[in-house]
mmCIF file of C-alpha atoms and ligand atoms in Angstrom:
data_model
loop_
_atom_site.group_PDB
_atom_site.id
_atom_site.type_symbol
_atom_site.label_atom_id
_atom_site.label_comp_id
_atom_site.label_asym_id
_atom_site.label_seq_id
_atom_site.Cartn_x
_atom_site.Cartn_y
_atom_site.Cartn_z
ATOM 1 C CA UNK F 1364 -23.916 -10.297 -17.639
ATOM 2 C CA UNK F 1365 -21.551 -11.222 -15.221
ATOM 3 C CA UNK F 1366 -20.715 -9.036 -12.411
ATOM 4 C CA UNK F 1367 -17.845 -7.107 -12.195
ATOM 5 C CA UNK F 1368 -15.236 -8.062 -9.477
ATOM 6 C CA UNK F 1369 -14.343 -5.038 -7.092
ATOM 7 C CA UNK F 1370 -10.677 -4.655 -6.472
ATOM 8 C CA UNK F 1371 -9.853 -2.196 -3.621
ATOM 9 C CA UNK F 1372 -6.423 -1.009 -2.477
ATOM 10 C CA UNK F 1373 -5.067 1.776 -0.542
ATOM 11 C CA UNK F 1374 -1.429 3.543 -0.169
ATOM 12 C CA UNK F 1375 -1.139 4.930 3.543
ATOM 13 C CA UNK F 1376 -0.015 8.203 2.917
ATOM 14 C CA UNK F 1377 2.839 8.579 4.973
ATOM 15 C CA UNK F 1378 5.980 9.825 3.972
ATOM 16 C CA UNK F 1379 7.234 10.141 -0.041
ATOM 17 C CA UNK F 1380 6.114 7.627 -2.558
ATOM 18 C CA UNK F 1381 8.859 5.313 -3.069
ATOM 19 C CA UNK F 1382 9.714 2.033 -5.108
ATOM 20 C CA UNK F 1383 8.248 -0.197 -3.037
ATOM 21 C CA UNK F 1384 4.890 1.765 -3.249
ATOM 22 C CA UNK F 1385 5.168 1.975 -7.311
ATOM 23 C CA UNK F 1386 6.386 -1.934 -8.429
ATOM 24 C CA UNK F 1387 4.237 -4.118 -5.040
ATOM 25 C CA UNK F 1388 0.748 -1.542 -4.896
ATOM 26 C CA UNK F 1389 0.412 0.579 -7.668
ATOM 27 C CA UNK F 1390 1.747 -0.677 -10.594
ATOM 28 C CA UNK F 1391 -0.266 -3.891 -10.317
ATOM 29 C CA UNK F 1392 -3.015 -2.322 -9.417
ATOM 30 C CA UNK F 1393 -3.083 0.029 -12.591
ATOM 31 C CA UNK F 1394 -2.781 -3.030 -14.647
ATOM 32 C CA UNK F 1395 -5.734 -4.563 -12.766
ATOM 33 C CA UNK F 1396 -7.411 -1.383 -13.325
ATOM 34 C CA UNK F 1397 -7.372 -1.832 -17.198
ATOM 35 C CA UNK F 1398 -9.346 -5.094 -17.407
ATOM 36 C CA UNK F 1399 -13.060 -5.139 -18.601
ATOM 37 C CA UNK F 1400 -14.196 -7.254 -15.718
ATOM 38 C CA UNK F 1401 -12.568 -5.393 -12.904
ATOM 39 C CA UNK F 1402 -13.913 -2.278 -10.948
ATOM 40 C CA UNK F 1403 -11.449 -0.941 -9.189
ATOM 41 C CA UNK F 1404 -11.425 1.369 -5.710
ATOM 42 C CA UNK F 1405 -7.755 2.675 -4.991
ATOM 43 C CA UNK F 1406 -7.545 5.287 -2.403
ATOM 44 C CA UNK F 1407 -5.414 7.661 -0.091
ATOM 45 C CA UNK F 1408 -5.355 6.032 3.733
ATOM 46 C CA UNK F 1409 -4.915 9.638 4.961
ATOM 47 C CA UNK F 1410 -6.664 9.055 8.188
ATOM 48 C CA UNK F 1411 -4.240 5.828 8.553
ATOM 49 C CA UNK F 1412 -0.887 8.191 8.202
ATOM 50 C CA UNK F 1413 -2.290 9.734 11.359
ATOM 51 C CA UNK F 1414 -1.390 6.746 13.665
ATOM 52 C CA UNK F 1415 2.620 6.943 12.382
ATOM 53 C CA UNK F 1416 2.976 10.896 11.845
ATOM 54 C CA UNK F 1417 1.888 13.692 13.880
ATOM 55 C CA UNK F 1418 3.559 16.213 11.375
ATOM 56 C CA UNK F 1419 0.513 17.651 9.644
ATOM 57 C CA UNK F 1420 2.447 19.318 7.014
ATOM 58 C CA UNK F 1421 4.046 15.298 6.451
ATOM 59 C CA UNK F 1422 0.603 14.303 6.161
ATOM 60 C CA UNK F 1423 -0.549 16.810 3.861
ATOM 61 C CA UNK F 1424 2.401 16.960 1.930
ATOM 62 C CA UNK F 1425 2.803 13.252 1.599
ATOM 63 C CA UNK F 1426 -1.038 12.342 0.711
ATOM 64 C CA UNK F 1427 -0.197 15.243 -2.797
ATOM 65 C CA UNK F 1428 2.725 13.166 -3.442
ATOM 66 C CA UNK F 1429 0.970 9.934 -3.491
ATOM 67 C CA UNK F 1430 -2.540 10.830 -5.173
ATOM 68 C CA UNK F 1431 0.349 12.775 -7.937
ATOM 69 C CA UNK F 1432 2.042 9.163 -8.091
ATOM 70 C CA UNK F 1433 -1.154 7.298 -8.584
ATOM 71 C CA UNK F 1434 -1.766 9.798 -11.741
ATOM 72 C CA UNK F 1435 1.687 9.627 -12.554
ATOM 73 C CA UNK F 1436 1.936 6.026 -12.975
ATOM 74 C CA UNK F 1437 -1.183 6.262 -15.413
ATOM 75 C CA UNK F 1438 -4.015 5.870 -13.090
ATOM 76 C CA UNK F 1439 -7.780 7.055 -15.004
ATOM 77 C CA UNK F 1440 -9.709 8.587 -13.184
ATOM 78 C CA UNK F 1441 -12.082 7.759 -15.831
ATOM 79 C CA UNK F 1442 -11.875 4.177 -15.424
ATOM 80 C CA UNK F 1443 -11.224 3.932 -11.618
ATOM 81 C CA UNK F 1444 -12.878 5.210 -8.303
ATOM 82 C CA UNK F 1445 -9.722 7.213 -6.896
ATOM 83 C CA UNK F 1446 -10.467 9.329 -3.956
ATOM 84 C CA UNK F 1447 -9.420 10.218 -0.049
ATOM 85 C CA UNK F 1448 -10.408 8.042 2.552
ATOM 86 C CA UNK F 1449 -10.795 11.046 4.953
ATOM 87 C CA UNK F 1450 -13.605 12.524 1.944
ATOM 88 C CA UNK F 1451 -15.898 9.385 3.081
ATOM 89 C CA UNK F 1452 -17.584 9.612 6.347
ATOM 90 C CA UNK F 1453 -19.403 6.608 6.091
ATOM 91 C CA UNK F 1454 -16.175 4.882 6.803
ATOM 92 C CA UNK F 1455 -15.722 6.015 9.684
ATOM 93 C CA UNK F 1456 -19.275 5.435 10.936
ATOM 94 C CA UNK F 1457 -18.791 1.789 10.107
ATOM 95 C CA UNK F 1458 -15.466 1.893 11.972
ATOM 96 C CA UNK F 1459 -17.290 2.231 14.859
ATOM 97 C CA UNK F 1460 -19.842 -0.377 14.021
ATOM 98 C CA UNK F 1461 -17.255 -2.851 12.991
ATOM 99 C CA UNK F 1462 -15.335 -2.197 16.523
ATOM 100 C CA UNK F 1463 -18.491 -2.889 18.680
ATOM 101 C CA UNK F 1464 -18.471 -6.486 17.379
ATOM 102 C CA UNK F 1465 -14.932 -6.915 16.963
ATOM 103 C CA UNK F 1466 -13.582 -8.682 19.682
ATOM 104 C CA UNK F 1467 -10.362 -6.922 21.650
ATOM 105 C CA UNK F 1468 -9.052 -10.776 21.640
ATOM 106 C CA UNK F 1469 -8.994 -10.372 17.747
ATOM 107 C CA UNK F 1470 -7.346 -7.316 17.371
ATOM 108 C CA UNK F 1471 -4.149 -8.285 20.811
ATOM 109 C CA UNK F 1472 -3.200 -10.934 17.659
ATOM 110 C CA UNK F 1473 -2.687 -8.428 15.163
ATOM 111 C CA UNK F 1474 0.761 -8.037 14.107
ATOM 112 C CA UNK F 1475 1.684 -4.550 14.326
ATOM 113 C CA UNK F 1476 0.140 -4.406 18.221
ATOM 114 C CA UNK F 1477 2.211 -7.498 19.076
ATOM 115 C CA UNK F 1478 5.652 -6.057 17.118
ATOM 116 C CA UNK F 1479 4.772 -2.636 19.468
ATOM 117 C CA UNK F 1480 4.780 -4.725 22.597
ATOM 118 C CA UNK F 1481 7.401 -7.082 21.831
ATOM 119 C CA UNK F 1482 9.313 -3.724 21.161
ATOM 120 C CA UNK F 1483 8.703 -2.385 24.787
ATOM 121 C CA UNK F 1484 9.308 -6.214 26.263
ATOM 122 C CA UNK F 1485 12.537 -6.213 24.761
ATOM 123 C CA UNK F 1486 13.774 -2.423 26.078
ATOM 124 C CA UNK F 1487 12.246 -3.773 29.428
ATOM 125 C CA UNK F 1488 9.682 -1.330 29.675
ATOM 126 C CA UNK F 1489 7.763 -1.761 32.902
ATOM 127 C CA UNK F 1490 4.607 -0.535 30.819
ATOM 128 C CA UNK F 1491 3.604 -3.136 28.104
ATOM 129 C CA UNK F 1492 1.830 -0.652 26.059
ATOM 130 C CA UNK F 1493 3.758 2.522 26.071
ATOM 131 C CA UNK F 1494 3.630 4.696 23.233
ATOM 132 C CA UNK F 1495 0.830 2.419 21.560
ATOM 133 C CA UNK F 1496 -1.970 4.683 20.811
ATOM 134 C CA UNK F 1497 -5.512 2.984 19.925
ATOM 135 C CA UNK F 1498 -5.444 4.405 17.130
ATOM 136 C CA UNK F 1499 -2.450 1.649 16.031
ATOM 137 C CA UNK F 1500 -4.700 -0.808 18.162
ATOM 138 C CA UNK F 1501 -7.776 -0.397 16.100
ATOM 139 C CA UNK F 1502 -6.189 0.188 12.627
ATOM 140 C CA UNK F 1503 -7.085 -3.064 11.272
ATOM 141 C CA UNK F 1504 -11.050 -1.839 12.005
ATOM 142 C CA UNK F 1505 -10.302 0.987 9.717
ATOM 143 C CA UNK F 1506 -8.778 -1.187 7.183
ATOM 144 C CA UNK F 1507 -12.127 -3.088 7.480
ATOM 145 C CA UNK F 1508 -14.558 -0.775 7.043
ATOM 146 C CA UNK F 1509 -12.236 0.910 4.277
ATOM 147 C CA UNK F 1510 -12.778 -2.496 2.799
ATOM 148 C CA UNK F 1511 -16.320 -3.518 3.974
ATOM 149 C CA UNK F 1512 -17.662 0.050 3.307
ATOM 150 C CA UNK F 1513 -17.216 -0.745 -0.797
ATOM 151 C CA UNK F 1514 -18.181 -4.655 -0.426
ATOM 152 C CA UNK F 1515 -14.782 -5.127 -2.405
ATOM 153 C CA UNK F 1516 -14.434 -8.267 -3.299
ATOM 154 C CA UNK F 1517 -10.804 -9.054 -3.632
ATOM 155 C CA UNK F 1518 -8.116 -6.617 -2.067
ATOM 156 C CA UNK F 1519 -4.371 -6.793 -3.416
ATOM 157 C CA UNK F 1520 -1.812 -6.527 -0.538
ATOM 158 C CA UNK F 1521 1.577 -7.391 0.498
ATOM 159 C CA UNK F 1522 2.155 -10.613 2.642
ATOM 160 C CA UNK F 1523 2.145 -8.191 5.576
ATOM 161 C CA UNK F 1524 -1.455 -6.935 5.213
ATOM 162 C CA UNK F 1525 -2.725 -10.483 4.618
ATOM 163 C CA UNK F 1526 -3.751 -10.544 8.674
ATOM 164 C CA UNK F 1527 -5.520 -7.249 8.227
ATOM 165 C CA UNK F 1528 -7.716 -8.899 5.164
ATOM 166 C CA UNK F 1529 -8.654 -12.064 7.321
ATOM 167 C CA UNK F 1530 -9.550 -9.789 10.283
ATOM 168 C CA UNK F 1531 -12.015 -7.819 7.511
ATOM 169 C CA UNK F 1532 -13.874 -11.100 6.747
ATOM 170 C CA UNK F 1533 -13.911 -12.378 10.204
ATOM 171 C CA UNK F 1534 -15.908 -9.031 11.249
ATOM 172 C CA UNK F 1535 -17.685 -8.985 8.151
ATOM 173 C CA UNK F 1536 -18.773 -12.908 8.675
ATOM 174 C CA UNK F 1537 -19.759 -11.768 12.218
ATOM 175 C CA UNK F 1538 -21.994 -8.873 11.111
ATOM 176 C CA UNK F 1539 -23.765 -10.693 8.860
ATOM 177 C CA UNK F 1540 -24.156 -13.304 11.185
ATOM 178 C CA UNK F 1541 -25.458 -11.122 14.162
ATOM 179 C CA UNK F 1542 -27.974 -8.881 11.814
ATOM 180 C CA UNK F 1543 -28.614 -10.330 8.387
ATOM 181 C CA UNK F 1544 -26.145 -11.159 4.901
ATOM 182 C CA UNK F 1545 -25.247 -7.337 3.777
ATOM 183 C CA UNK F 1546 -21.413 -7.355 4.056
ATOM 184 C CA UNK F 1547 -18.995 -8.895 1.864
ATOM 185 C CA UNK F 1548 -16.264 -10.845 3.435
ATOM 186 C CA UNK F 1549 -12.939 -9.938 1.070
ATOM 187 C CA UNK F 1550 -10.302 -12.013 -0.206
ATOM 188 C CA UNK F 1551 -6.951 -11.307 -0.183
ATOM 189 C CA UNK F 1552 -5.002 -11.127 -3.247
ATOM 190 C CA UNK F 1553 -1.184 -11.656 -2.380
ATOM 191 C CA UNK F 1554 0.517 -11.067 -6.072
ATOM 192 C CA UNK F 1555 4.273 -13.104 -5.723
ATOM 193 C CA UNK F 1556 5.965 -9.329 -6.102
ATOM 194 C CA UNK F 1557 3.736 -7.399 -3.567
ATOM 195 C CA UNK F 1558 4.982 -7.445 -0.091
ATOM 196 C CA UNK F 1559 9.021 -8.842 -0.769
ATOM 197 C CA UNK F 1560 10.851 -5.978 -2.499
ATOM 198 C CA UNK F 1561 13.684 -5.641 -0.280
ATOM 199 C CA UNK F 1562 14.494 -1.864 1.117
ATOM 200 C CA UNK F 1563 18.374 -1.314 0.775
ATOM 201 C CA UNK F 1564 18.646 -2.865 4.249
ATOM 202 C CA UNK F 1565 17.610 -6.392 2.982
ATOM 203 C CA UNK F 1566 14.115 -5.720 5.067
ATOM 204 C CA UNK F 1567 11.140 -5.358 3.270
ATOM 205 C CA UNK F 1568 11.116 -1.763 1.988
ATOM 206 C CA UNK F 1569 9.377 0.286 4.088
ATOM 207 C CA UNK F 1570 9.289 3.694 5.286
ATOM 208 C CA UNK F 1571 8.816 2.715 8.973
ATOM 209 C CA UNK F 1572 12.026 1.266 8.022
ATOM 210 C CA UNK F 1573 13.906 4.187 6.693
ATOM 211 C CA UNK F 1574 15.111 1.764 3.980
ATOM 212 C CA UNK F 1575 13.144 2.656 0.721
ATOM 213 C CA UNK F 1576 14.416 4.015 -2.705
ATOM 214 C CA UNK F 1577 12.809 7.110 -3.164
ATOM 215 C CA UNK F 1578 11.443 7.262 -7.195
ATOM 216 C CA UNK F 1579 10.997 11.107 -7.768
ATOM 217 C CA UNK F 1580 14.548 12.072 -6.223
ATOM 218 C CA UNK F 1581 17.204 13.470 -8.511
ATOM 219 C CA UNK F 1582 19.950 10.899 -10.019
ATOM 220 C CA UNK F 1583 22.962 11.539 -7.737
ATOM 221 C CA UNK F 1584 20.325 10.980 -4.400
ATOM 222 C CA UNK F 1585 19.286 7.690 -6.337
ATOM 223 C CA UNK F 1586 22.154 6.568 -7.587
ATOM 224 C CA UNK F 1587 23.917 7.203 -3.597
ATOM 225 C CA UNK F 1588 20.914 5.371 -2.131
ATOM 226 C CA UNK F 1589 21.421 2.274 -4.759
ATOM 227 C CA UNK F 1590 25.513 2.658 -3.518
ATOM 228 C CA UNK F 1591 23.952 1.935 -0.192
ATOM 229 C CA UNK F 1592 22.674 -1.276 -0.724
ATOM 230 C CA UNK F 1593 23.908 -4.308 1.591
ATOM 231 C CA UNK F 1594 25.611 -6.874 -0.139
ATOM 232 C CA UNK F 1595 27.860 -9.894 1.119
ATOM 233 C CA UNK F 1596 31.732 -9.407 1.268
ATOM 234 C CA UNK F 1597 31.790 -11.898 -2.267
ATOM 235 C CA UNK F 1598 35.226 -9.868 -4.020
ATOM 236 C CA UNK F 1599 34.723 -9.387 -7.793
ATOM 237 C CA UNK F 1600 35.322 -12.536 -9.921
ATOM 238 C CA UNK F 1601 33.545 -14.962 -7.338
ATOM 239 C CA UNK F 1602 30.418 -16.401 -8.881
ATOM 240 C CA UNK F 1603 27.382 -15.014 -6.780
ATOM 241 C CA UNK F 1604 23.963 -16.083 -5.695
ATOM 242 C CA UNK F 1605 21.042 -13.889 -7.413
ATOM 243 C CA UNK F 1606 18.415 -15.756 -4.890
ATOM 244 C CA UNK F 1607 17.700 -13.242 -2.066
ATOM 245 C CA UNK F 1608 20.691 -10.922 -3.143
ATOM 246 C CA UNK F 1609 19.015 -7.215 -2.724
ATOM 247 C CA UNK F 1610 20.482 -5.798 -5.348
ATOM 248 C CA UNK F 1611 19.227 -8.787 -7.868
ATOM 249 C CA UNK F 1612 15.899 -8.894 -6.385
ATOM 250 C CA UNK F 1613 15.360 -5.339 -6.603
ATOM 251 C CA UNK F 1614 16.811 -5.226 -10.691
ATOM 252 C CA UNK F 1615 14.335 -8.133 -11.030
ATOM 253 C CA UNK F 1616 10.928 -5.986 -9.883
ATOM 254 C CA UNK F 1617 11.959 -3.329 -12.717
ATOM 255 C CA UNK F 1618 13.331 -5.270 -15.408
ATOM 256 C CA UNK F 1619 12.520 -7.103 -18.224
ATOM 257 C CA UNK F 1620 13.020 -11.219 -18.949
ATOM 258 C CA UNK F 1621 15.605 -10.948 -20.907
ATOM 259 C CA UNK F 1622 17.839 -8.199 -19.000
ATOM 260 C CA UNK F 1623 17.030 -10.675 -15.989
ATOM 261 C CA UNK F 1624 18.717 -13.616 -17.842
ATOM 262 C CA UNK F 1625 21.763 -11.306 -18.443
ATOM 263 C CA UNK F 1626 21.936 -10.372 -15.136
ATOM 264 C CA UNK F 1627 21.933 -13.875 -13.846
ATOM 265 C CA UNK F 1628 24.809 -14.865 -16.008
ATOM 266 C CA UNK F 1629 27.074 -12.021 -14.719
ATOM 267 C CA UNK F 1630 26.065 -13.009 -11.338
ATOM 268 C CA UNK F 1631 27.570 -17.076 -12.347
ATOM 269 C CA UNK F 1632 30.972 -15.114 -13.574
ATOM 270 C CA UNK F 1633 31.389 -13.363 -10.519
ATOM 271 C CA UNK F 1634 30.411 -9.683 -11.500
ATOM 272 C CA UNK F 1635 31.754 -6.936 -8.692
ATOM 273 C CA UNK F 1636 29.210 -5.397 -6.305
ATOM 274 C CA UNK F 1637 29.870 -2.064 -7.697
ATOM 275 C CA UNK F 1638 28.661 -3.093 -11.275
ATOM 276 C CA UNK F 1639 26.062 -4.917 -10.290
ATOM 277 C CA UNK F 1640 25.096 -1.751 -8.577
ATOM 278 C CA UNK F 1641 25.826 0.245 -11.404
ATOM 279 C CA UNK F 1642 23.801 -2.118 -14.050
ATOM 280 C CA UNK F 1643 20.825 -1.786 -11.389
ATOM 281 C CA UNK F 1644 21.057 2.231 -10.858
ATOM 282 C CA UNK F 1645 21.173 2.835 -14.877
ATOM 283 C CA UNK F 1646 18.320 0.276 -15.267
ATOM 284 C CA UNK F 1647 16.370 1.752 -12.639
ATOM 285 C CA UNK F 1648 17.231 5.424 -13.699
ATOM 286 C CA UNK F 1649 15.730 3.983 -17.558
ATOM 287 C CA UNK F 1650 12.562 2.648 -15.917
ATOM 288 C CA UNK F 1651 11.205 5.829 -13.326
ATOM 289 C CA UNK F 1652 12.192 8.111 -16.023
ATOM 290 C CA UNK F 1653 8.949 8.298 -17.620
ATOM 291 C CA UNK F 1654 7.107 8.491 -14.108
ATOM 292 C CA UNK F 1655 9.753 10.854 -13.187
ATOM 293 C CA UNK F 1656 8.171 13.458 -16.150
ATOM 294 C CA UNK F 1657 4.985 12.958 -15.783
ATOM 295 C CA UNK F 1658 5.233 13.397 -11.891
ATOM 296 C CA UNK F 1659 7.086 16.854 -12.296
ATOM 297 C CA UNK F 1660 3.673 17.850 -14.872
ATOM 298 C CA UNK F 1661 1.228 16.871 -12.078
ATOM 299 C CA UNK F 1662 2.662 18.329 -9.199
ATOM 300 C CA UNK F 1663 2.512 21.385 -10.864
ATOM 301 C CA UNK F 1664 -1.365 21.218 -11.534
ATOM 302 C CA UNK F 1665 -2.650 20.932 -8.226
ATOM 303 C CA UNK F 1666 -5.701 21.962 -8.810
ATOM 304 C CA UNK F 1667 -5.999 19.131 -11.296
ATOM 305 C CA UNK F 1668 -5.248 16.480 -8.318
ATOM 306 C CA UNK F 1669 -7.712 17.640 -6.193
ATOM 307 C CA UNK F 1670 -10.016 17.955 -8.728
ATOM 308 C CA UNK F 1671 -9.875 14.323 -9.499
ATOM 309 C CA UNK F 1672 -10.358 13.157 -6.511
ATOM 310 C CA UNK F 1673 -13.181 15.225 -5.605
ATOM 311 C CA UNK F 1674 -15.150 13.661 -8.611
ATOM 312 C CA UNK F 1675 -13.797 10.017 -6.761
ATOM 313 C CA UNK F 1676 -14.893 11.190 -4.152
ATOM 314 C CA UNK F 1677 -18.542 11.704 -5.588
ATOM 315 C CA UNK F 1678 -18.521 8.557 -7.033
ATOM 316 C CA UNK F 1679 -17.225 6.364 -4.107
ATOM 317 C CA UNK F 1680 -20.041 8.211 -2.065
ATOM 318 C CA UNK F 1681 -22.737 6.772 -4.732
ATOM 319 C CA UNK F 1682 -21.799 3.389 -3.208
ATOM 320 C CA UNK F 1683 -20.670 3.938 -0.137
ATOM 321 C CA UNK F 1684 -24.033 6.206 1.265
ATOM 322 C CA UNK F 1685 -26.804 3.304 0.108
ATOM 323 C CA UNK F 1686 -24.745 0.543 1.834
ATOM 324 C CA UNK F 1687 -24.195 3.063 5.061
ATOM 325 C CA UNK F 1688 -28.069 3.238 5.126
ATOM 326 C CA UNK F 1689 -28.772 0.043 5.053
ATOM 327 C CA UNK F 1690 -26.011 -0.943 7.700
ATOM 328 C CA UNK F 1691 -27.899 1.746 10.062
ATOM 329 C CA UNK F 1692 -30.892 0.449 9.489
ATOM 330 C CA UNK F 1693 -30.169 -3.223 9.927
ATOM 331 C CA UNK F 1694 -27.771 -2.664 13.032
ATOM 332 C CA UNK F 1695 -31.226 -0.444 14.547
ATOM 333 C CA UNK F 1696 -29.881 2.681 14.305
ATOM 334 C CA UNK F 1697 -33.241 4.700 12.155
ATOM 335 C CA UNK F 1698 -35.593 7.358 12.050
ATOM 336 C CA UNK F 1699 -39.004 6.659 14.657
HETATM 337 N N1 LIG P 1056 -2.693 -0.768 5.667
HETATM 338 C C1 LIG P 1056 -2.335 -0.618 4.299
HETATM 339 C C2 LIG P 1056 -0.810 -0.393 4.206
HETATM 340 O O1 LIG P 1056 -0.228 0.238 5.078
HETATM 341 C C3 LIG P 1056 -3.042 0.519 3.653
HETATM 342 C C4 LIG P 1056 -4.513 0.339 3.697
HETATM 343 C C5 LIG P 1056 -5.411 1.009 4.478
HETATM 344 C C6 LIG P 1056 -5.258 -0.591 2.905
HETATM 345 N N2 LIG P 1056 -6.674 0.553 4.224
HETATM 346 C C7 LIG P 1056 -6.620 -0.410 3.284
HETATM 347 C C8 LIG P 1056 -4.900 -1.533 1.948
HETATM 348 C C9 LIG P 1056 -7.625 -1.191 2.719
HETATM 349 C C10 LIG P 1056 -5.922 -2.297 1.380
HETATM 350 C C11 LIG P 1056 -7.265 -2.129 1.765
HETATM 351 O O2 LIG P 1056 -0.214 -0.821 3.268
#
């Protein structure tokens, strides 16, 4: 029989789950979940949340919200490893491993790092690297051995993780060259939706960027944060451009074919911002409502959330505890 690809993604649990989190990571990764020649690993990067949040109630709160989205958006525990980074030591055991062969050149290119400095170049900070802590320096290590720890073989991201994924096969190519083939250098899987749902803003929506469109709020906060969106100063009756309009690309994500193709022809006869806002608020209103329901069952049943991912837990440790020996063994870490 053929072996089963291993699919591996993880939400960093920082801040509430929002749309962006639901239509570009989970979603898709749910529906990946279902086929018979997938095994997936999706996961809580609590101990990534760390390196944007010192609020440990945020952190705490925010990691229930997401593991109660995951469920809520029909995740099976049955079906898929689900548990807590921070309930796998091994990860961070092969952290450390990974960063001894890592070079510091690598990790100066990675994007967030540079985006930090550019940030303190352009406020003309004498210091190049205030406020970076190394735990932002080294997070694409974590991401590896999150990655590397569960020899995944393809990992779903948005175009803005795609450096972190090429930085995980780079270290994992260099392991195995150094001490033997064990590790299994990932591919990235960039799905055409993951990674370019605009944030009200236009940006790409993003808590860092305070833009997002929170799923599990009531209907008058979601309906004032779609009234938010940016739009161009087009008055009503003026045909308008669906391609890289927010609004459109946003009522696009949640929407069927057909209610696309309607939208598109009130964009050629020049609907007004405020409908099209109002067509994309009732739509989207329609589509979290059944998340919306079951969210408000599991949040109540926490027991039930931690319960499932303790039993993830158990089974991610089944696969991550043989590998962890033999990466001890074959780096010459082992009993005399
Ligand atoms: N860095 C990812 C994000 O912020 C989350 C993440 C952590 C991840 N470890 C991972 C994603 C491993 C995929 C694989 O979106």
């Amino acid at each position: 029989m053929e072996k089963k690809q291993r699919v591996l993604t993880g939400i960093t649990t920082s801040g509430t789950p929002h749309l962006g989190n639901l239509v570009g990571a989970i979603l898709p990764a749910i529906k990946a979940s279902k086929s018979e020649n997938v095994s997936s690993f999706l996961f809580l990067a609590d101990y990534h949340s760390l390196i944007k949040n010192t609020d440990s109630e945020l952190t705490h709160s925010s990691s229930f919200e997401i593991a109660a989205c995951w469920l809520a958006s029909g995740l099976d525990p049955n079906k898929v490893i689900f548990y807590r980074q921070s309930d796998i030591p091994h990860i961070f055991e092969l952290a450390w491993i990974l960063g001894c062969l890592a070079s510091k050149g690598l990790l100066n290119r990675a994007h967030a790092y540079k985006a930090a400095i550019s940030e303190n170049e352009l406020n003309g900070s004498k210091d190049m690297d205030k406020g970076i802590t190394m735990g932002l320096f080294n997070y694409p290590i974590l991401m590896a051995a999150d990655i590397l720890m569960f020899k995944a073989d393809i990992v779903p991201v948005g175009q803005d993780q795609k450096q972190h994924i090429e930085m995980a096969r780079d270290i994992a190519i260099k392991f195995n060259h150094h001490y033997g083939e064990l590790l299994t250098p990932p591919e990235a899987q960039i799905s055409e939706d993951t990674g370019i749902l605009p944030g009200i803003d236009g940006r790409k929506m993003s808590k860092s960027y305070n833009n997002t469109i929170p799923i599990f709020s009531d209907e008058n906060l979601l309906k004032k944060t779609v009234m938010k969106i940016k739009t161009n100063s087009l008055e009503p009756g003026e045909p308008k451009d669906s391609e890289g309009c927010n609004i459109f690309s946003i009522y696009k994500a949640i929407s069927s074919e057909n209610e696309i193709s309607d939208f598109q022809k009130r964009y050629d006869e020049g609907i007004s911002w405020g409908d099209a806002k109002k067509t994309l608020y009732e739509n989207l209103n329609q589509f979290l409502l059944p998340y919306k329901t079951e969210y408000s069952k599991i949040i109540q049943d926490r027991a039930y959330v931690e319960s499932v991912l303790i039993q993830g837990s158990k089974k991610a440790l089944e696969t991550s505890a043989p590998l962890m020996e033999k990466v001890r063994k074959i780096v010459g870490i082992k009993g005399f």
